mmCIF file of C-alpha atoms in Angstrom:
data_model
loop_
_atom_site.group_PDB
_atom_site.id
_atom_site.type_symbol
_atom_site.label_atom_id
_atom_site.label_comp_id
_atom_site.label_asym_id
_atom_site.label_seq_id
_atom_site.Cartn_x
_atom_site.Cartn_y
_atom_site.Cartn_z
ATOM 1 C CA MET W 994 128.807 -68.522 -67.356
ATOM 2 C CA GLU W 995 129.540 -64.814 -67.766
ATOM 3 C CA SER W 996 132.871 -63.423 -66.515
ATOM 4 C CA VAL W 997 131.246 -61.119 -63.934
ATOM 5 C CA THR W 998 129.365 -64.102 -62.525
ATOM 6 C CA LEU W 999 132.650 -66.017 -62.197
ATOM 7 C CA VAL W 1000 134.343 -63.073 -60.464
ATOM 8 C CA ARG W 1001 131.439 -62.766 -58.039
ATOM 9 C CA ARG W 1002 131.618 -66.499 -57.348
ATOM 10 C CA LEU W 1003 135.327 -66.346 -56.551
ATOM 11 C CA HIS W 1004 134.703 -63.489 -54.130
ATOM 12 C CA GLN W 1005 131.793 -65.341 -52.555
ATOM 13 C CA HIS W 1006 134.192 -68.239 -51.970
ATOM 14 C CA ARG W 1007 136.857 -65.883 -50.549
ATOM 15 C CA GLN W 1008 134.402 -64.448 -48.049
ATOM 16 C CA TRP W 1009 133.103 -67.911 -47.101
ATOM 17 C CA VAL W 1010 136.639 -69.148 -46.410
ATOM 18 C CA ASN W 1011 137.490 -66.045 -44.370
ATOM 19 C CA ARG W 1012 134.446 -66.600 -42.130
ATOM 20 C CA LYS W 1013 135.328 -70.278 -41.648
ATOM 21 C CA LEU W 1014 138.934 -69.419 -40.829
ATOM 22 C CA ILE W 1015 137.991 -66.713 -38.319
ATOM 23 C CA ALA W 1016 135.627 -69.164 -36.597
ATOM 24 C CA VAL W 1017 138.497 -71.638 -36.156
ATOM 25 C CA VAL W 1018 141.018 -69.023 -35.078
ATOM 26 C CA GLU W 1019 138.618 -67.707 -32.426
ATOM 27 C CA THR W 1020 139.169 -71.004 -30.573
ATOM 28 C CA LEU W 1021 142.918 -70.365 -30.226
ATOM 29 C CA THR W 1022 144.646 -69.040 -27.159
ATOM 30 C CA PRO W 1023 146.482 -65.715 -27.443
ATOM 31 C CA LEU W 1024 149.754 -67.656 -27.320
ATOM 32 C CA GLN W 1025 148.708 -69.795 -30.302
ATOM 33 C CA LEU W 1026 147.430 -66.761 -32.188
ATOM 34 C CA HIS W 1027 150.753 -64.940 -31.814
ATOM 35 C CA ARG W 1028 153.136 -67.917 -32.064
ATOM 36 C CA THR W 1029 155.998 -67.210 -34.450
ATOM 37 C CA PHE W 1030 156.383 -69.205 -37.663
ATOM 38 C CA GLU W 1031 158.816 -68.881 -40.539
ATOM 39 C CA ILE W 1032 155.997 -68.726 -43.083
ATOM 40 C CA GLY W 1033 153.405 -66.159 -44.057
ATOM 41 C CA GLN W 1034 153.512 -62.950 -42.085
ATOM 42 C CA GLY W 1035 155.132 -64.739 -39.163
ATOM 43 C CA THR W 1036 152.077 -65.339 -36.952
ATOM 44 C CA ILE W 1037 148.477 -66.343 -37.493
ATOM 45 C CA TRP W 1038 147.375 -62.906 -36.243
ATOM 46 C CA ARG W 1039 149.653 -60.977 -38.585
ATOM 47 C CA SER W 1040 148.639 -63.168 -41.516
ATOM 48 C CA LEU W 1041 144.940 -62.563 -40.841
ATOM 49 C CA THR W 1042 145.361 -58.807 -40.454
ATOM 50 C CA HIS W 1043 147.508 -58.782 -43.600
ATOM 51 C CA LEU W 1044 144.717 -60.571 -45.464
ATOM 52 C CA TYR W 1045 142.117 -58.139 -44.151
ATOM 53 C CA ALA W 1046 144.331 -55.154 -45.029
ATOM 54 C CA ALA W 1047 144.904 -56.403 -48.574
ATOM 55 C CA GLU W 1048 141.173 -56.836 -49.158
ATOM 56 C CA TYR W 1049 140.519 -53.382 -47.711
ATOM 57 C CA LEU W 1050 143.219 -51.649 -49.768
ATOM 58 C CA TRP W 1051 142.283 -53.300 -53.056
ATOM 59 C CA LEU W 1052 138.611 -52.444 -52.639
ATOM 60 C CA ASP W 1053 139.540 -48.820 -52.011
ATOM 61 C CA ALA W 1054 141.738 -48.899 -55.129
ATOM 62 C CA LEU W 1055 138.872 -50.377 -57.155
ATOM 63 C CA LEU W 1056 136.721 -47.508 -55.904
ATOM 64 C CA GLY W 1057 139.265 -44.962 -57.175
ATOM 65 C CA ASN W 1058 141.605 -44.308 -54.244
ATOM 66 C CA GLU W 1059 145.131 -44.521 -55.700
ATOM 67 C CA ASP W 1060 146.870 -44.395 -52.297
ATOM 68 C CA PRO W 1061 144.625 -46.310 -49.893
ATOM 69 C CA LEU W 1062 145.364 -47.069 -46.246
ATOM 70 C CA THR W 1063 143.468 -49.190 -43.785
ATOM 71 C CA PRO W 1064 142.218 -47.315 -40.712
ATOM 72 C CA GLY W 1065 145.129 -46.943 -38.297
ATOM 73 C CA ASP W 1066 147.860 -47.564 -40.868
ATOM 74 C CA VAL W 1067 150.871 -45.309 -40.940
ATOM 75 C CA PRO W 1068 151.635 -43.677 -44.317
ATOM 76 C CA GLY W 1069 154.868 -44.982 -45.822
ATOM 77 C CA ARG W 1070 154.784 -48.331 -44.015
ATOM 78 C CA LEU W 1071 153.439 -51.608 -45.332
ATOM 79 C CA PRO W 1072 149.809 -51.978 -44.226
ATOM 80 C CA GLY W 1073 148.631 -54.557 -41.728
ATOM 81 C CA ASN W 1074 151.996 -56.161 -41.004
ATOM 82 C CA GLN W 1075 152.552 -55.210 -37.375
ATOM 83 C CA GLU W 1076 150.451 -56.118 -34.355
ATOM 84 C CA GLY W 1077 147.820 -53.408 -33.997
ATOM 85 C CA GLU W 1078 149.317 -51.254 -36.761
ATOM 86 C CA ASN W 1079 146.069 -51.205 -38.716
ATOM 87 C CA GLY W 1080 144.078 -50.369 -35.602
ATOM 88 C CA LEU W 1081 142.971 -53.945 -34.904
ATOM 89 C CA THR W 1082 144.044 -55.555 -31.649
ATOM 90 C CA THR W 1083 141.496 -58.337 -31.037
ATOM 91 C CA LEU W 1084 139.816 -61.081 -33.034
ATOM 92 C CA SER W 1085 136.454 -59.582 -32.143
ATOM 93 C CA GLU W 1086 137.473 -56.273 -33.726
ATOM 94 C CA LEU W 1087 138.844 -58.098 -36.760
ATOM 95 C CA ARG W 1088 135.616 -60.056 -37.227
ATOM 96 C CA THR W 1089 133.498 -56.903 -36.906
ATOM 97 C CA GLU W 1090 135.611 -54.930 -39.361
ATOM 98 C CA TRP W 1091 135.839 -57.851 -41.794
ATOM 99 C CA ASP W 1092 132.055 -58.241 -41.738
ATOM 100 C CA ARG W 1093 131.749 -54.526 -42.511
ATOM 101 C CA LEU W 1094 134.319 -54.859 -45.308
ATOM 102 C CA ASP W 1095 132.488 -57.891 -46.741
ATOM 103 C CA GLY W 1096 129.348 -55.761 -46.964
ATOM 104 C CA ARG W 1097 131.264 -53.114 -48.914
ATOM 105 C CA TRP W 1098 132.659 -55.824 -51.221
ATOM 106 C CA GLN W 1099 129.203 -57.276 -51.819
ATOM 107 C CA GLN W 1100 127.846 -53.841 -52.726
ATOM 108 C CA TYR W 1101 130.772 -53.236 -55.093
ATOM 109 C CA LEU W 1102 130.459 -56.652 -56.748
ATOM 110 C CA SER W 1103 126.693 -56.297 -57.186
ATOM 111 C CA GLN W 1104 127.320 -53.233 -59.377
ATOM 112 C CA LEU W 1105 130.172 -54.769 -61.379
ATOM 113 C CA THR W 1106 129.623 -54.987 -65.144
ATOM 114 C CA SER W 1107 131.405 -56.923 -67.878
ATOM 115 C CA GLU W 1108 132.407 -53.653 -69.534
ATOM 116 C CA SER W 1109 134.151 -52.439 -66.378
ATOM 117 C CA LEU W 1110 136.465 -55.462 -66.168
ATOM 118 C CA ASP W 1111 138.866 -54.025 -68.772
ATOM 119 C CA GLN W 1112 139.050 -50.598 -67.128
ATOM 120 C CA PRO W 1113 142.360 -49.559 -65.540
ATOM 121 C CA VAL W 1114 142.813 -49.348 -61.785
ATOM 122 C CA VAL W 1115 145.699 -47.271 -60.444
ATOM 123 C CA LYS W 1116 147.190 -47.952 -57.005
ATOM 124 C CA LYS W 1117 150.464 -47.004 -55.392
ATOM 125 C CA SER W 1118 152.393 -50.210 -54.892
ATOM 126 C CA THR W 1119 153.130 -51.444 -51.377
ATOM 127 C CA SER W 1120 155.307 -54.274 -52.679
ATOM 128 C CA SER W 1121 157.323 -54.329 -55.911
ATOM 129 C CA GLY W 1122 157.967 -50.763 -57.016
ATOM 130 C CA SER W 1123 156.909 -49.568 -53.587
ATOM 131 C CA GLY W 1124 155.392 -46.114 -53.635
ATOM 132 C CA ARG W 1125 155.028 -45.884 -57.409
ATOM 133 C CA PRO W 1126 151.594 -45.842 -59.035
ATOM 134 C CA GLN W 1127 150.900 -49.093 -60.859
ATOM 135 C CA THR W 1128 148.108 -49.642 -63.392
ATOM 136 C CA THR W 1129 146.264 -52.946 -63.672
ATOM 137 C CA THR W 1130 142.962 -53.977 -65.219
ATOM 138 C CA ARG W 1131 139.984 -54.219 -62.889
ATOM 139 C CA ALA W 1132 139.640 -57.920 -63.796
ATOM 140 C CA ASP W 1133 143.222 -58.667 -62.777
ATOM 141 C CA VAL W 1134 142.817 -56.814 -59.479
ATOM 142 C CA LEU W 1135 139.640 -58.751 -58.726
ATOM 143 C CA LEU W 1136 141.353 -62.058 -59.521
ATOM 144 C CA HIS W 1137 144.456 -61.053 -57.560
ATOM 145 C CA VAL W 1138 142.424 -60.395 -54.412
ATOM 146 C CA CYS W 1139 141.095 -63.971 -54.586
ATOM 147 C CA THR W 1140 144.400 -65.681 -55.394
ATOM 148 C CA HIS W 1141 146.179 -63.648 -52.697
ATOM 149 C CA ALA W 1142 143.506 -64.756 -50.240
ATOM 150 C CA GLN W 1143 143.961 -68.419 -51.211
ATOM 151 C CA TYR W 1144 147.725 -68.124 -50.801
ATOM 152 C CA THR W 1145 147.449 -66.450 -47.399
ATOM 153 C CA VAL W 1146 144.767 -68.847 -46.158
ATOM 154 C CA ALA W 1147 147.039 -71.765 -47.098
ATOM 155 C CA GLN W 1148 149.800 -70.213 -44.986
ATOM 156 C CA VAL W 1149 147.450 -69.828 -42.007
ATOM 157 C CA MET W 1150 146.232 -73.411 -42.451
ATOM 158 C CA ASN W 1151 149.851 -74.601 -42.378
ATOM 159 C CA MET W 1152 150.514 -72.583 -39.223
ATOM 160 C CA LEU W 1153 147.484 -74.219 -37.635
ATOM 161 C CA ARG W 1154 148.700 -77.666 -38.720
ATOM 162 C CA HIS W 1155 152.160 -76.988 -37.292
ATOM 163 C CA SER W 1156 150.454 -75.998 -34.038
ATOM 164 C CA GLY W 1157 148.840 -79.440 -33.895
ATOM 165 C CA PHE W 1158 145.376 -78.004 -34.493
ATOM 166 C CA THR W 1159 142.854 -80.579 -35.664
ATOM 167 C CA GLY W 1160 139.471 -79.972 -37.202
ATOM 168 C CA LEU W 1161 140.688 -77.585 -39.854
ATOM 169 C CA PRO W 1162 137.998 -76.259 -42.184
ATOM 170 C CA ASP W 1163 137.945 -77.408 -45.785
ATOM 171 C CA PRO W 1164 138.605 -74.189 -47.741
ATOM 172 C CA MET W 1165 138.021 -75.626 -51.211
ATOM 173 C CA LEU W 1166 135.537 -74.005 -53.593
ATOM 174 C CA ILE W 1167 134.115 -77.416 -54.451
ATOM 175 C CA THR W 1168 133.195 -77.882 -50.776
ATOM 176 C CA LEU W 1169 131.163 -74.656 -50.862
ATOM 177 C CA ALA W 1170 129.521 -75.720 -54.126
ATOM 178 C CA ARG W 1171 128.597 -79.172 -52.812
ATOM 179 C CA ALA W 1172 127.206 -77.707 -49.585
ATOM 180 C CA GLU W 1173 125.023 -75.319 -51.611
ATOM 181 C CA PHE W 1174 123.873 -78.162 -53.844
ATOM 182 C CA ARG W 1175 122.735 -80.169 -50.792
ATOM 183 C CA ASP W 1176 120.894 -77.175 -49.304
#
């Protein structure tokens, strides 16, 4: 399998998991959604908006914006970490914006070529080396978006477990693959 095909597959999985997670989280009460935990971004809501913000920022960086912000973010502050900071205040808004973002990702990934994977992507860091431009290969950014998503989803799943939530979705890639094979 070609590397671009693998990258697209990982992003297909990321988007599939995000949709499954949002569907589960939409069944929570506001109290459950904003309950404080000592993992992740501190609440399920903050973790989800952090995940959305990361996917938004990295896509903008891949498209050439070296200092991206999500709509509503405040320059100089970490994106998507505070309630409503990135302009999102409800799950309905988050779902709508994430669907829109997924469409942008799909368009970007459909045009991805093997040759472009080694190209540099420059983005001002919002974590280590905060504020300084950092250069990374396009392939590593694309892989990072997926591994970051898996890490954050695991944190949200643990928050849900600690809340006593049952009926958690199975976020494994093999589950997606087996479901597609049956279809």
